[in-house]
Amino acid sequence: MFPVSSWLEKRTVHRGITHSFFASGVVTLAAYPLALLGHSQLWYGLILGYFFGWFADVFTKSGVQAFYPGRGRMIIPRNPRLRLATGSNAEWFLLFVLVAVSILSISINSGGGLIRGFNQALGLPSGAIETVNEDASRYLLRVRVQGRNAITEKPVDATYEVIEPLTVSDLLVKDEGGTVYRLGSSQESQIIASRIRVERVAPVQVKIENIVLEDEYLDRLANLTEPFGAAQGNRVYLTGTLTIADGSGLSLPSHADRFDTITLQPGNIAYARLTAASPQYAIDKLGEYSVSGHLIARIINVQ
């Protein structure tokens, strides 16, 4: 821009044509190919950056020729004593305030926005669950939880990996050992949360696979984890209902202090309901039985 600005400086008045709505229009049209090439955000940034760059000089003592080619100058405010002088203490103070606001704005937006920052600061469970709903399909998430154990009433201050949102008030999470808990504010939760802070760990790709079983064993579920390493394989979750034709002798453990990812409705024809169950756990508990049903596999690949 130096050759252009130097040429204009020699031929026009100070803060003249370059500080005008006319110049903003020229920049908008000249940069429009960026928008046509798919770089619309860069185009918007260039337009706004140029406009606010010259419009800030409206508050100086000499103002700007905003309505070029008209010779009148736009000066704000009307009282000359309140106008900014170049190099004055007031100008440096305003610059400091603008830089501080810019840093704060960048910090807030890089953290997910004002609402997310507010929720993170207060640790509101409802806000955290809303954040998980927004981010779970794009990021591997961890939550730092303060609350209490619903069974023992002991205080809880721990970090868990998020599996998925379960209801509008609860999350499914797991600890480092792979134990699954229902976390939230409902009566069914094993961990009652008073504060939750959400952390983005890494971007993820989520793949959904439909599995139909017709009187067959669950060995084929092991194939779901084969493309991944041990850690990645632990992030394959099965949800659905299976029918077990000869399930009279089948029993599954029930736990009050953790979330049961497989629950059983017993009988000669038994029904197993899976909620975010791992393939290996399903094979361990149901692998000896021939089952039918429909499962949805949620496969999370960490980038």
PDB file of C-alpha atoms in Angstrom:
ATOM      1  CA  MET A   1       0.000   0.000   0.000  1.00  0.00           C
ATOM      2  CA  PHE A   2       2.999   2.330   0.405  1.00  0.00           C
ATOM      3  CA  PRO A   3       3.245   3.407  -3.288  1.00  0.00           C
ATOM      4  CA  VAL A   4      -0.495   4.142  -3.369  1.00  0.00           C
ATOM      5  CA  SER A   5      -0.536   6.016  -0.051  1.00  0.00           C
ATOM      6  CA  SER A   6       2.567   8.017  -1.003  1.00  0.00           C
ATOM      7  CA  TRP A   7       1.033   9.022  -4.333  1.00  0.00           C
ATOM      8  CA  LEU A   8      -2.223  10.076  -2.670  1.00  0.00           C
ATOM      9  CA  GLU A   9      -0.423  11.971   0.095  1.00  0.00           C
ATOM     10  CA  LYS A  10       1.301  14.215  -2.461  1.00  0.00           C
ATOM     11  CA  ARG A  11      -1.920  15.009  -4.333  1.00  0.00           C
ATOM     12  CA  THR A  12      -4.641  15.178  -1.666  1.00  0.00           C
ATOM     13  CA  VAL A  13      -5.193  16.818   1.701  1.00  0.00           C
ATOM     14  CA  HIS A  14      -4.306  15.037   4.940  1.00  0.00           C
ATOM     15  CA  ARG A  15      -7.041  12.591   5.973  1.00  0.00           C
ATOM     16  CA  GLY A  16      -8.923  13.391   2.815  1.00  0.00           C
ATOM     17  CA  ILE A  17      -9.957  10.859   0.181  1.00  0.00           C
ATOM     18  CA  THR A  18      -8.336   7.977   2.086  1.00  0.00           C
ATOM     19  CA  HIS A  19     -10.510   8.736   5.113  1.00  0.00           C
ATOM     20  CA  SER A  20     -13.893   8.709   3.413  1.00  0.00           C
ATOM     21  CA  PHE A  21     -16.899   6.547   2.662  1.00  0.00           C
ATOM     22  CA  PHE A  22     -15.840   6.780  -0.981  1.00  0.00           C
ATOM     23  CA  ALA A  23     -12.537   5.037  -0.182  1.00  0.00           C
ATOM     24  CA  SER A  24     -14.364   2.375   1.826  1.00  0.00           C
ATOM     25  CA  GLY A  25     -16.552   1.697  -1.216  1.00  0.00           C
ATOM     26  CA  VAL A  26     -13.495   1.364  -3.458  1.00  0.00           C
ATOM     27  CA  VAL A  27     -11.843  -1.071  -1.030  1.00  0.00           C
ATOM     28  CA  THR A  28     -15.082  -3.081  -0.778  1.00  0.00           C
ATOM     29  CA  LEU A  29     -15.334  -3.479  -4.565  1.00  0.00           C
ATOM     30  CA  ALA A  30     -11.601  -4.074  -5.086  1.00  0.00           C
ATOM     31  CA  ALA A  31     -11.531  -6.835  -2.476  1.00  0.00           C
ATOM     32  CA  TYR A  32     -14.794  -8.468  -3.593  1.00  0.00           C
ATOM     33  CA  PRO A  33     -12.955 -11.226  -5.542  1.00  0.00           C
ATOM     34  CA  LEU A  34     -11.882 -12.577  -2.134  1.00  0.00           C
ATOM     35  CA  ALA A  35     -15.538 -13.221  -1.298  1.00  0.00           C
ATOM     36  CA  LEU A  36     -16.122 -14.838  -4.696  1.00  0.00           C
ATOM     37  CA  LEU A  37     -13.193 -17.192  -4.014  1.00  0.00           C
ATOM     38  CA  GLY A  38     -14.780 -18.300  -0.739  1.00  0.00           C
ATOM     39  CA  HIS A  39     -12.781 -16.070   1.634  1.00  0.00           C
ATOM     40  CA  SER A  40     -15.784 -14.069   2.819  1.00  0.00           C
ATOM     41  CA  GLN A  41     -14.507 -13.680   6.391  1.00  0.00           C
ATOM     42  CA  LEU A  42     -11.243 -12.182   5.108  1.00  0.00           C
ATOM     43  CA  TRP A  43     -13.275  -9.835   2.916  1.00  0.00           C
ATOM     44  CA  TYR A  44     -15.449  -8.724   5.840  1.00  0.00           C
ATOM     45  CA  GLY A  45     -12.369  -8.254   8.009  1.00  0.00           C
ATOM     46  CA  LEU A  46     -10.661  -6.104   5.376  1.00  0.00           C
ATOM     47  CA  ILE A  47     -13.732  -3.893   4.924  1.00  0.00           C
ATOM     48  CA  LEU A  48     -14.358  -3.413   8.640  1.00  0.00           C
ATOM     49  CA  GLY A  49     -10.678  -2.944   9.428  1.00  0.00           C
ATOM     50  CA  TYR A  50     -10.298  -0.213   6.819  1.00  0.00           C
ATOM     51  CA  PHE A  51     -13.520   1.549   7.835  1.00  0.00           C
ATOM     52  CA  PHE A  52     -12.805   1.642  11.561  1.00  0.00           C
ATOM     53  CA  GLY A  53      -9.179   2.562  10.822  1.00  0.00           C
ATOM     54  CA  TRP A  54     -10.109   5.869   9.227  1.00  0.00           C
ATOM     55  CA  PHE A  55     -13.293   6.491  11.206  1.00  0.00           C
ATOM     56  CA  ALA A  56     -11.261   6.582  14.448  1.00  0.00           C
ATOM     57  CA  ASP A  57      -9.657   9.800  13.155  1.00  0.00           C
ATOM     58  CA  VAL A  58     -13.071  11.487  13.309  1.00  0.00           C
ATOM     59  CA  PHE A  59     -12.314  12.097  17.000  1.00  0.00           C
ATOM     60  CA  THR A  60      -9.095  14.040  16.314  1.00  0.00           C
ATOM     61  CA  LYS A  61      -8.826  17.836  16.238  1.00  0.00           C
ATOM     62  CA  SER A  62      -8.794  18.127  12.428  1.00  0.00           C
ATOM     63  CA  GLY A  63     -11.256  15.307  11.711  1.00  0.00           C
ATOM     64  CA  VAL A  64     -11.570  13.627   8.299  1.00  0.00           C
ATOM     65  CA  GLN A  65     -13.023  14.401   4.871  1.00  0.00           C
ATOM     66  CA  ALA A  66     -15.572  11.603   5.292  1.00  0.00           C
ATOM     67  CA  PHE A  67     -17.940  12.739   2.522  1.00  0.00           C
ATOM     68  CA  TYR A  68     -15.339  13.158  -0.219  1.00  0.00           C
ATOM     69  CA  PRO A  69     -15.476  14.757  -2.795  1.00  0.00           C
ATOM     70  CA  GLY A  70     -17.236  17.198  -0.471  1.00  0.00           C
ATOM     71  CA  ARG A  71     -14.741  19.436   1.335  1.00  0.00           C
ATOM     72  CA  GLY A  72     -16.490  19.461   4.682  1.00  0.00           C
ATOM     73  CA  ARG A  73     -14.782  17.588   7.488  1.00  0.00           C
ATOM     74  CA  MET A  74     -16.430  15.288   9.989  1.00  0.00           C
ATOM     75  CA  ILE A  75     -15.242  16.053  13.523  1.00  0.00           C
ATOM     76  CA  ILE A  76     -16.596  14.502  16.723  1.00  0.00           C
ATOM     77  CA  PRO A  77     -17.288  15.982  19.265  1.00  0.00           C
ATOM     78  CA  ARG A  78     -18.272  19.550  18.438  1.00  0.00           C
ATOM     79  CA  ASN A  79     -16.452  20.921  21.508  1.00  0.00           C
ATOM     80  CA  PRO A  80     -12.805  21.434  20.384  1.00  0.00           C
ATOM     81  CA  ARG A  81     -11.496  20.874  23.920  1.00  0.00           C
ATOM     82  CA  LEU A  82     -12.817  17.312  23.910  1.00  0.00           C
ATOM     83  CA  ARG A  83     -11.110  16.315  20.664  1.00  0.00           C
ATOM     84  CA  LEU A  84      -8.019  14.131  20.701  1.00  0.00           C
ATOM     85  CA  ALA A  85      -4.644  15.635  19.875  1.00  0.00           C
ATOM     86  CA  THR A  86      -1.967  13.483  18.281  1.00  0.00           C
ATOM     87  CA  GLY A  87       0.469  12.240  20.927  1.00  0.00           C
ATOM     88  CA  SER A  88      -1.633  13.490  23.842  1.00  0.00           C
ATOM     89  CA  ASN A  89      -2.165  11.569  27.063  1.00  0.00           C
ATOM     90  CA  ALA A  90      -5.837  11.137  26.182  1.00  0.00           C
ATOM     91  CA  GLU A  91      -4.901   9.473  22.900  1.00  0.00           C
ATOM     92  CA  TRP A  92      -2.526   7.058  24.636  1.00  0.00           C
ATOM     93  CA  PHE A  93      -5.168   6.242  27.247  1.00  0.00           C
ATOM     94  CA  LEU A  94      -7.751   5.513  24.536  1.00  0.00           C
ATOM     95  CA  LEU A  95      -5.232   3.331  22.704  1.00  0.00           C
ATOM     96  CA  PHE A  96      -4.577   1.374  25.905  1.00  0.00           C
ATOM     97  CA  VAL A  97      -8.320   0.837  26.452  1.00  0.00           C
ATOM     98  CA  LEU A  98      -8.845  -0.338  22.865  1.00  0.00           C
ATOM     99  CA  VAL A  99      -5.928  -2.784  23.070  1.00  0.00           C
ATOM    100  CA  ALA A 100      -7.249  -4.174  26.372  1.00  0.00           C
ATOM    101  CA  VAL A 101     -10.734  -4.602  24.879  1.00  0.00           C
ATOM    102  CA  SER A 102      -9.247  -6.337  21.824  1.00  0.00           C
ATOM    103  CA  ILE A 103      -7.242  -8.772  23.948  1.00  0.00           C
ATOM    104  CA  LEU A 104     -10.293  -9.535  26.085  1.00  0.00           C
ATOM    105  CA  SER A 105     -12.461 -10.034  22.988  1.00  0.00           C
ATOM    106  CA  ILE A 106      -9.944 -12.402  21.382  1.00  0.00           C
ATOM    107  CA  SER A 107      -9.614 -14.350  24.629  1.00  0.00           C
ATOM    108  CA  ILE A 108     -13.382 -14.715  25.008  1.00  0.00           C
ATOM    109  CA  ASN A 109     -13.972 -15.744  21.401  1.00  0.00           C
ATOM    110  CA  SER A 110     -11.078 -18.204  21.296  1.00  0.00           C
ATOM    111  CA  GLY A 111     -12.619 -19.860  24.357  1.00  0.00           C
ATOM    112  CA  GLY A 112     -15.971 -20.345  22.646  1.00  0.00           C
ATOM    113  CA  GLY A 113     -17.680 -16.993  23.107  1.00  0.00           C
ATOM    114  CA  LEU A 114     -19.121 -14.841  25.862  1.00  0.00           C
ATOM    115  CA  ILE A 115     -21.782 -17.313  27.010  1.00  0.00           C
ATOM    116  CA  ARG A 116     -19.273 -20.152  27.203  1.00  0.00           C
ATOM    117  CA  GLY A 117     -16.849 -17.953  29.134  1.00  0.00           C
ATOM    118  CA  PHE A 118     -19.616 -16.980  31.550  1.00  0.00           C
ATOM    119  CA  ASN A 119     -20.586 -20.616  32.085  1.00  0.00           C
ATOM    120  CA  GLN A 120     -16.952 -21.618  32.594  1.00  0.00           C
ATOM    121  CA  ALA A 121     -16.406 -18.877  35.151  1.00  0.00           C
ATOM    122  CA  LEU A 122     -19.458 -19.823  37.212  1.00  0.00           C
ATOM    123  CA  GLY A 123     -19.292 -23.570  36.573  1.00  0.00           C
ATOM    124  CA  LEU A 124     -23.058 -23.800  36.136  1.00  0.00           C
ATOM    125  CA  PRO A 125     -24.076 -27.423  35.412  1.00  0.00           C
ATOM    126  CA  SER A 126     -26.863 -26.350  33.045  1.00  0.00           C
ATOM    127  CA  GLY A 127     -24.453 -24.192  31.066  1.00  0.00           C
ATOM    128  CA  ALA A 128     -21.849 -26.963  30.982  1.00  0.00           C
ATOM    129  CA  ILE A 129     -24.369 -29.460  29.605  1.00  0.00           C
ATOM    130  CA  GLU A 130     -25.374 -26.951  26.946  1.00  0.00           C
ATOM    131  CA  THR A 131     -21.700 -26.563  26.015  1.00  0.00           C
ATOM    132  CA  VAL A 132     -21.292 -30.346  25.797  1.00  0.00           C
ATOM    133  CA  ASN A 133     -24.326 -30.552  23.515  1.00  0.00           C
ATOM    134  CA  GLU A 134     -22.702 -28.015  21.199  1.00  0.00           C
ATOM    135  CA  ASP A 135     -19.154 -29.439  21.230  1.00  0.00           C
ATOM    136  CA  ALA A 136     -19.506 -33.211  21.679  1.00  0.00           C
ATOM    137  CA  SER A 137     -19.633 -33.912  17.941  1.00  0.00           C
ATOM    138  CA  ARG A 138     -16.449 -31.894  17.284  1.00  0.00           C
ATOM    139  CA  TYR A 139     -14.194 -32.305  20.318  1.00  0.00           C
ATOM    140  CA  LEU A 140     -13.120 -34.850  22.869  1.00  0.00           C
ATOM    141  CA  LEU A 141     -14.260 -33.233  26.108  1.00  0.00           C
ATOM    142  CA  ARG A 142     -13.246 -33.452  29.749  1.00  0.00           C
ATOM    143  CA  VAL A 143     -15.194 -32.067  32.679  1.00  0.00           C
ATOM    144  CA  ARG A 144     -13.847 -30.944  36.035  1.00  0.00           C
ATOM    145  CA  VAL A 145     -16.602 -31.691  38.532  1.00  0.00           C
ATOM    146  CA  GLN A 146     -17.278 -30.506  42.048  1.00  0.00           C
ATOM    147  CA  GLY A 147     -20.212 -32.106  43.815  1.00  0.00           C
ATOM    148  CA  ARG A 148     -21.049 -35.182  45.862  1.00  0.00           C
ATOM    149  CA  ASN A 149     -21.512 -38.909  45.491  1.00  0.00           C
ATOM    150  CA  ALA A 150     -25.248 -39.639  45.539  1.00  0.00           C
ATOM    151  CA  ILE A 151     -24.753 -42.925  47.461  1.00  0.00           C
ATOM    152  CA  THR A 152     -22.053 -42.117  50.010  1.00  0.00           C
ATOM    153  CA  GLU A 153     -22.644 -38.329  50.180  1.00  0.00           C
ATOM    154  CA  LYS A 154     -18.866 -37.876  50.063  1.00  0.00           C
ATOM    155  CA  PRO A 155     -17.577 -34.780  48.258  1.00  0.00           C
ATOM    156  CA  VAL A 156     -16.376 -35.252  44.689  1.00  0.00           C
ATOM    157  CA  ASP A 157     -13.684 -33.131  43.042  1.00  0.00           C
ATOM    158  CA  ALA A 158     -12.451 -35.008  39.988  1.00  0.00           C
ATOM    159  CA  THR A 159     -11.985 -34.954  36.223  1.00  0.00           C
ATOM    160  CA  TYR A 160     -13.918 -37.213  33.849  1.00  0.00           C
ATOM    161  CA  GLU A 161     -14.034 -37.819  30.117  1.00  0.00           C
ATOM    162  CA  VAL A 162     -17.390 -37.065  28.526  1.00  0.00           C
ATOM    163  CA  ILE A 163     -19.054 -39.956  26.695  1.00  0.00           C
ATOM    164  CA  GLU A 164     -22.259 -38.206  25.620  1.00  0.00           C
ATOM    165  CA  PRO A 165     -25.135 -36.053  26.870  1.00  0.00           C
ATOM    166  CA  LEU A 166     -27.779 -38.330  28.379  1.00  0.00           C
ATOM    167  CA  THR A 167     -30.648 -35.942  29.173  1.00  0.00           C
ATOM    168  CA  VAL A 168     -31.124 -32.188  29.434  1.00  0.00           C
ATOM    169  CA  SER A 169     -29.756 -32.354  32.992  1.00  0.00           C
ATOM    170  CA  ASP A 170     -27.290 -35.286  32.929  1.00  0.00           C
ATOM    171  CA  LEU A 171     -24.114 -36.441  31.188  1.00  0.00           C
ATOM    172  CA  LEU A 172     -22.528 -39.843  30.769  1.00  0.00           C
ATOM    173  CA  VAL A 173     -18.873 -39.700  31.804  1.00  0.00           C
ATOM    174  CA  LYS A 174     -16.094 -42.132  32.616  1.00  0.00           C
ATOM    175  CA  ASP A 175     -13.025 -42.025  34.819  1.00  0.00           C
ATOM    176  CA  GLU A 176      -9.492 -43.086  33.883  1.00  0.00           C
ATOM    177  CA  GLY A 177     -10.321 -46.697  34.743  1.00  0.00           C
ATOM    178  CA  GLY A 178     -13.247 -46.756  32.324  1.00  0.00           C
ATOM    179  CA  THR A 179     -15.980 -46.803  34.994  1.00  0.00           C
ATOM    180  CA  VAL A 180     -19.075 -45.030  33.672  1.00  0.00           C
ATOM    181  CA  TYR A 181     -21.137 -42.604  35.770  1.00  0.00           C
ATOM    182  CA  ARG A 182     -24.282 -40.609  35.301  1.00  0.00           C
ATOM    183  CA  LEU A 183     -23.386 -37.050  36.214  1.00  0.00           C
ATOM    184  CA  GLY A 184     -25.867 -34.241  36.721  1.00  0.00           C
ATOM    185  CA  SER A 185     -28.747 -33.110  38.892  1.00  0.00           C
ATOM    186  CA  SER A 186     -31.387 -35.827  38.475  1.00  0.00           C
ATOM    187  CA  GLN A 187     -32.265 -38.427  41.114  1.00  0.00           C
ATOM    188  CA  GLU A 188     -30.821 -41.168  38.890  1.00  0.00           C
ATOM    189  CA  SER A 189     -27.341 -39.597  38.872  1.00  0.00           C
ATOM    190  CA  GLN A 190     -24.507 -41.308  40.726  1.00  0.00           C
ATOM    191  CA  ILE A 191     -22.646 -37.989  40.965  1.00  0.00           C
ATOM    192  CA  ILE A 192     -24.625 -34.870  41.853  1.00  0.00           C
ATOM    193  CA  ALA A 193     -22.755 -31.913  40.386  1.00  0.00           C
ATOM    194  CA  SER A 194     -22.713 -28.434  41.868  1.00  0.00           C
ATOM    195  CA  ARG A 195     -20.048 -27.072  39.505  1.00  0.00           C
ATOM    196  CA  ILE A 196     -18.900 -28.340  36.103  1.00  0.00           C
ATOM    197  CA  ARG A 197     -16.171 -26.877  33.907  1.00  0.00           C
ATOM    198  CA  VAL A 198     -15.736 -28.182  30.363  1.00  0.00           C
ATOM    199  CA  GLU A 199     -12.363 -28.547  28.640  1.00  0.00           C
ATOM    200  CA  ARG A 200     -11.739 -29.237  24.959  1.00  0.00           C
ATOM    201  CA  VAL A 201      -9.060 -31.922  24.721  1.00  0.00           C
ATOM    202  CA  ALA A 202      -8.731 -32.559  20.977  1.00  0.00           C
ATOM    203  CA  PRO A 203     -10.752 -32.429  17.747  1.00  0.00           C
ATOM    204  CA  VAL A 204     -12.586 -35.635  16.850  1.00  0.00           C
ATOM    205  CA  GLN A 205     -14.366 -37.242  13.932  1.00  0.00           C
ATOM    206  CA  VAL A 206     -17.562 -39.047  14.879  1.00  0.00           C
ATOM    207  CA  LYS A 207     -18.814 -41.920  12.742  1.00  0.00           C
ATOM    208  CA  ILE A 208     -22.220 -43.524  13.210  1.00  0.00           C
ATOM    209  CA  GLU A 209     -22.668 -47.140  12.107  1.00  0.00           C
ATOM    210  CA  ASN A 210     -25.917 -49.115  12.132  1.00  0.00           C
ATOM    211  CA  ILE A 211     -25.602 -52.785  13.078  1.00  0.00           C
ATOM    212  CA  VAL A 212     -28.390 -55.303  12.492  1.00  0.00           C
ATOM    213  CA  LEU A 213     -28.070 -58.678  14.228  1.00  0.00           C
ATOM    214  CA  GLU A 214     -30.292 -61.636  13.347  1.00  0.00           C
ATOM    215  CA  ASP A 215     -29.848 -64.695  15.551  1.00  0.00           C
ATOM    216  CA  GLU A 216     -26.080 -64.374  15.685  1.00  0.00           C
ATOM    217  CA  TYR A 217     -23.314 -64.011  18.234  1.00  0.00           C
ATOM    218  CA  LEU A 218     -21.657 -60.721  19.164  1.00  0.00           C
ATOM    219  CA  ASP A 219     -18.147 -61.650  18.036  1.00  0.00           C
ATOM    220  CA  ARG A 220     -18.513 -59.395  15.008  1.00  0.00           C
ATOM    221  CA  LEU A 221     -18.628 -56.379  17.336  1.00  0.00           C
ATOM    222  CA  ALA A 222     -14.913 -56.855  17.993  1.00  0.00           C
ATOM    223  CA  ASN A 223     -14.308 -55.685  14.419  1.00  0.00           C
ATOM    224  CA  LEU A 224     -15.432 -52.199  15.421  1.00  0.00           C
ATOM    225  CA  THR A 225     -12.313 -51.612  17.514  1.00  0.00           C
ATOM    226  CA  GLU A 226      -9.754 -53.291  15.232  1.00  0.00           C
ATOM    227  CA  PRO A 227      -8.843 -50.153  13.220  1.00  0.00           C
ATOM    228  CA  PHE A 228      -7.889 -48.326  16.425  1.00  0.00           C
ATOM    229  CA  GLY A 229      -5.327 -48.607  19.164  1.00  0.00           C
ATOM    230  CA  ALA A 230      -6.280 -49.455  22.716  1.00  0.00           C
ATOM    231  CA  ALA A 231      -7.212 -45.898  23.703  1.00  0.00           C
ATOM    232  CA  GLN A 232      -9.163 -45.255  20.530  1.00  0.00           C
ATOM    233  CA  GLY A 233     -10.938 -48.588  20.754  1.00  0.00           C
ATOM    234  CA  ASN A 234     -12.252 -47.581  24.159  1.00  0.00           C
ATOM    235  CA  ARG A 235     -14.195 -44.802  22.441  1.00  0.00           C
ATOM    236  CA  VAL A 236     -16.627 -47.002  20.541  1.00  0.00           C
ATOM    237  CA  TYR A 237     -20.068 -46.930  22.154  1.00  0.00           C
ATOM    238  CA  LEU A 238     -23.084 -49.140  21.423  1.00  0.00           C
ATOM    239  CA  THR A 239     -26.691 -48.130  21.975  1.00  0.00           C
ATOM    240  CA  GLY A 240     -29.812 -50.158  21.204  1.00  0.00           C
ATOM    241  CA  THR A 241     -31.915 -53.149  22.260  1.00  0.00           C
ATOM    242  CA  LEU A 242     -31.139 -56.833  21.722  1.00  0.00           C
ATOM    243  CA  THR A 243     -33.498 -59.791  21.977  1.00  0.00           C
ATOM    244  CA  ILE A 244     -32.103 -62.995  23.494  1.00  0.00           C
ATOM    245  CA  ALA A 245     -34.324 -65.951  22.547  1.00  0.00           C
ATOM    246  CA  ASP A 246     -32.939 -68.362  25.149  1.00  0.00           C
ATOM    247  CA  GLY A 247     -32.128 -65.938  27.954  1.00  0.00           C
ATOM    248  CA  SER A 248     -33.661 -67.728  30.927  1.00  0.00           C
ATOM    249  CA  GLY A 249     -30.257 -68.379  32.487  1.00  0.00           C
ATOM    250  CA  LEU A 250     -28.849 -64.919  31.786  1.00  0.00           C
ATOM    251  CA  SER A 251     -28.212 -62.459  34.605  1.00  0.00           C
ATOM    252  CA  LEU A 252     -26.297 -59.203  34.624  1.00  0.00           C
ATOM    253  CA  PRO A 253     -24.820 -57.333  37.596  1.00  0.00           C
ATOM    254  CA  SER A 254     -26.589 -54.176  38.737  1.00  0.00           C
ATOM    255  CA  HIS A 255     -24.678 -51.358  40.432  1.00  0.00           C
ATOM    256  CA  ALA A 256     -25.989 -48.482  42.498  1.00  0.00           C
ATOM    257  CA  ASP A 257     -22.699 -46.576  42.530  1.00  0.00           C
ATOM    258  CA  ARG A 258     -22.121 -46.485  38.771  1.00  0.00           C
ATOM    259  CA  PHE A 259     -24.037 -46.414  35.509  1.00  0.00           C
ATOM    260  CA  ASP A 260     -24.982 -49.787  34.022  1.00  0.00           C
ATOM    261  CA  THR A 261     -24.387 -49.556  30.281  1.00  0.00           C
ATOM    262  CA  ILE A 262     -26.293 -52.848  29.796  1.00  0.00           C
ATOM    263  CA  THR A 263     -29.551 -53.542  31.617  1.00  0.00           C
ATOM    264  CA  LEU A 264     -31.613 -56.711  31.336  1.00  0.00           C
ATOM    265  CA  GLN A 265     -35.298 -57.477  31.230  1.00  0.00           C
ATOM    266  CA  PRO A 266     -35.161 -61.194  32.129  1.00  0.00           C
ATOM    267  CA  GLY A 267     -37.361 -64.021  30.902  1.00  0.00           C
ATOM    268  CA  ASN A 268     -37.357 -66.942  28.492  1.00  0.00           C
ATOM    269  CA  ILE A 269     -37.105 -64.240  25.862  1.00  0.00           C
ATOM    270  CA  ALA A 270     -34.848 -61.646  27.471  1.00  0.00           C
ATOM    271  CA  TYR A 271     -34.208 -58.092  26.356  1.00  0.00           C
ATOM    272  CA  ALA A 272     -30.885 -56.326  26.834  1.00  0.00           C
ATOM    273  CA  ARG A 273     -30.805 -52.565  26.591  1.00  0.00           C
ATOM    274  CA  LEU A 274     -27.418 -51.035  25.756  1.00  0.00           C
ATOM    275  CA  THR A 275     -26.592 -47.393  26.458  1.00  0.00           C
ATOM    276  CA  ALA A 276     -23.088 -46.305  25.436  1.00  0.00           C
ATOM    277  CA  ALA A 277     -21.765 -49.814  26.134  1.00  0.00           C
ATOM    278  CA  SER A 278     -18.308 -50.766  24.930  1.00  0.00           C
ATOM    279  CA  PRO A 279     -18.151 -53.616  22.367  1.00  0.00           C
ATOM    280  CA  GLN A 280     -15.860 -55.660  24.617  1.00  0.00           C
ATOM    281  CA  TYR A 281     -18.200 -55.345  27.602  1.00  0.00           C
ATOM    282  CA  ALA A 282     -21.142 -56.414  25.437  1.00  0.00           C
ATOM    283  CA  ILE A 283     -19.198 -59.439  24.201  1.00  0.00           C
ATOM    284  CA  ASP A 284     -18.128 -60.371  27.740  1.00  0.00           C
ATOM    285  CA  LYS A 285     -21.706 -60.288  29.074  1.00  0.00           C
ATOM    286  CA  LEU A 286     -23.725 -61.483  26.078  1.00  0.00           C
ATOM    287  CA  GLY A 287     -21.222 -63.234  23.848  1.00  0.00           C
ATOM    288  CA  GLU A 288     -22.408 -66.752  24.723  1.00  0.00           C
ATOM    289  CA  TYR A 289     -25.937 -66.031  23.534  1.00  0.00           C
ATOM    290  CA  SER A 290     -27.422 -65.734  20.078  1.00  0.00           C
ATOM    291  CA  VAL A 291     -29.083 -62.331  19.806  1.00  0.00           C
ATOM    292  CA  SER A 292     -31.197 -60.295  17.426  1.00  0.00           C
ATOM    293  CA  GLY A 293     -31.735 -56.586  17.278  1.00  0.00           C
ATOM    294  CA  HIS A 294     -30.520 -53.223  16.096  1.00  0.00           C
ATOM    295  CA  LEU A 295     -27.532 -51.337  17.505  1.00  0.00           C
ATOM    296  CA  ILE A 296     -26.090 -47.942  16.743  1.00  0.00           C
ATOM    297  CA  ALA A 297     -22.310 -47.738  17.087  1.00  0.00           C
ATOM    298  CA  ARG A 298     -20.861 -44.300  17.829  1.00  0.00           C
ATOM    299  CA  ILE A 299     -17.200 -44.393  16.835  1.00  0.00           C
ATOM    300  CA  ILE A 300     -15.015 -41.509  18.012  1.00  0.00           C
ATOM    301  CA  ASN A 301     -11.687 -40.999  16.274  1.00  0.00           C
ATOM    302  CA  VAL A 302      -9.421 -38.470  18.002  1.00  0.00           C
ATOM    303  CA  GLN A 303      -7.425 -36.367  15.558  1.00  0.00           C
TER     304      GLN A 303
END
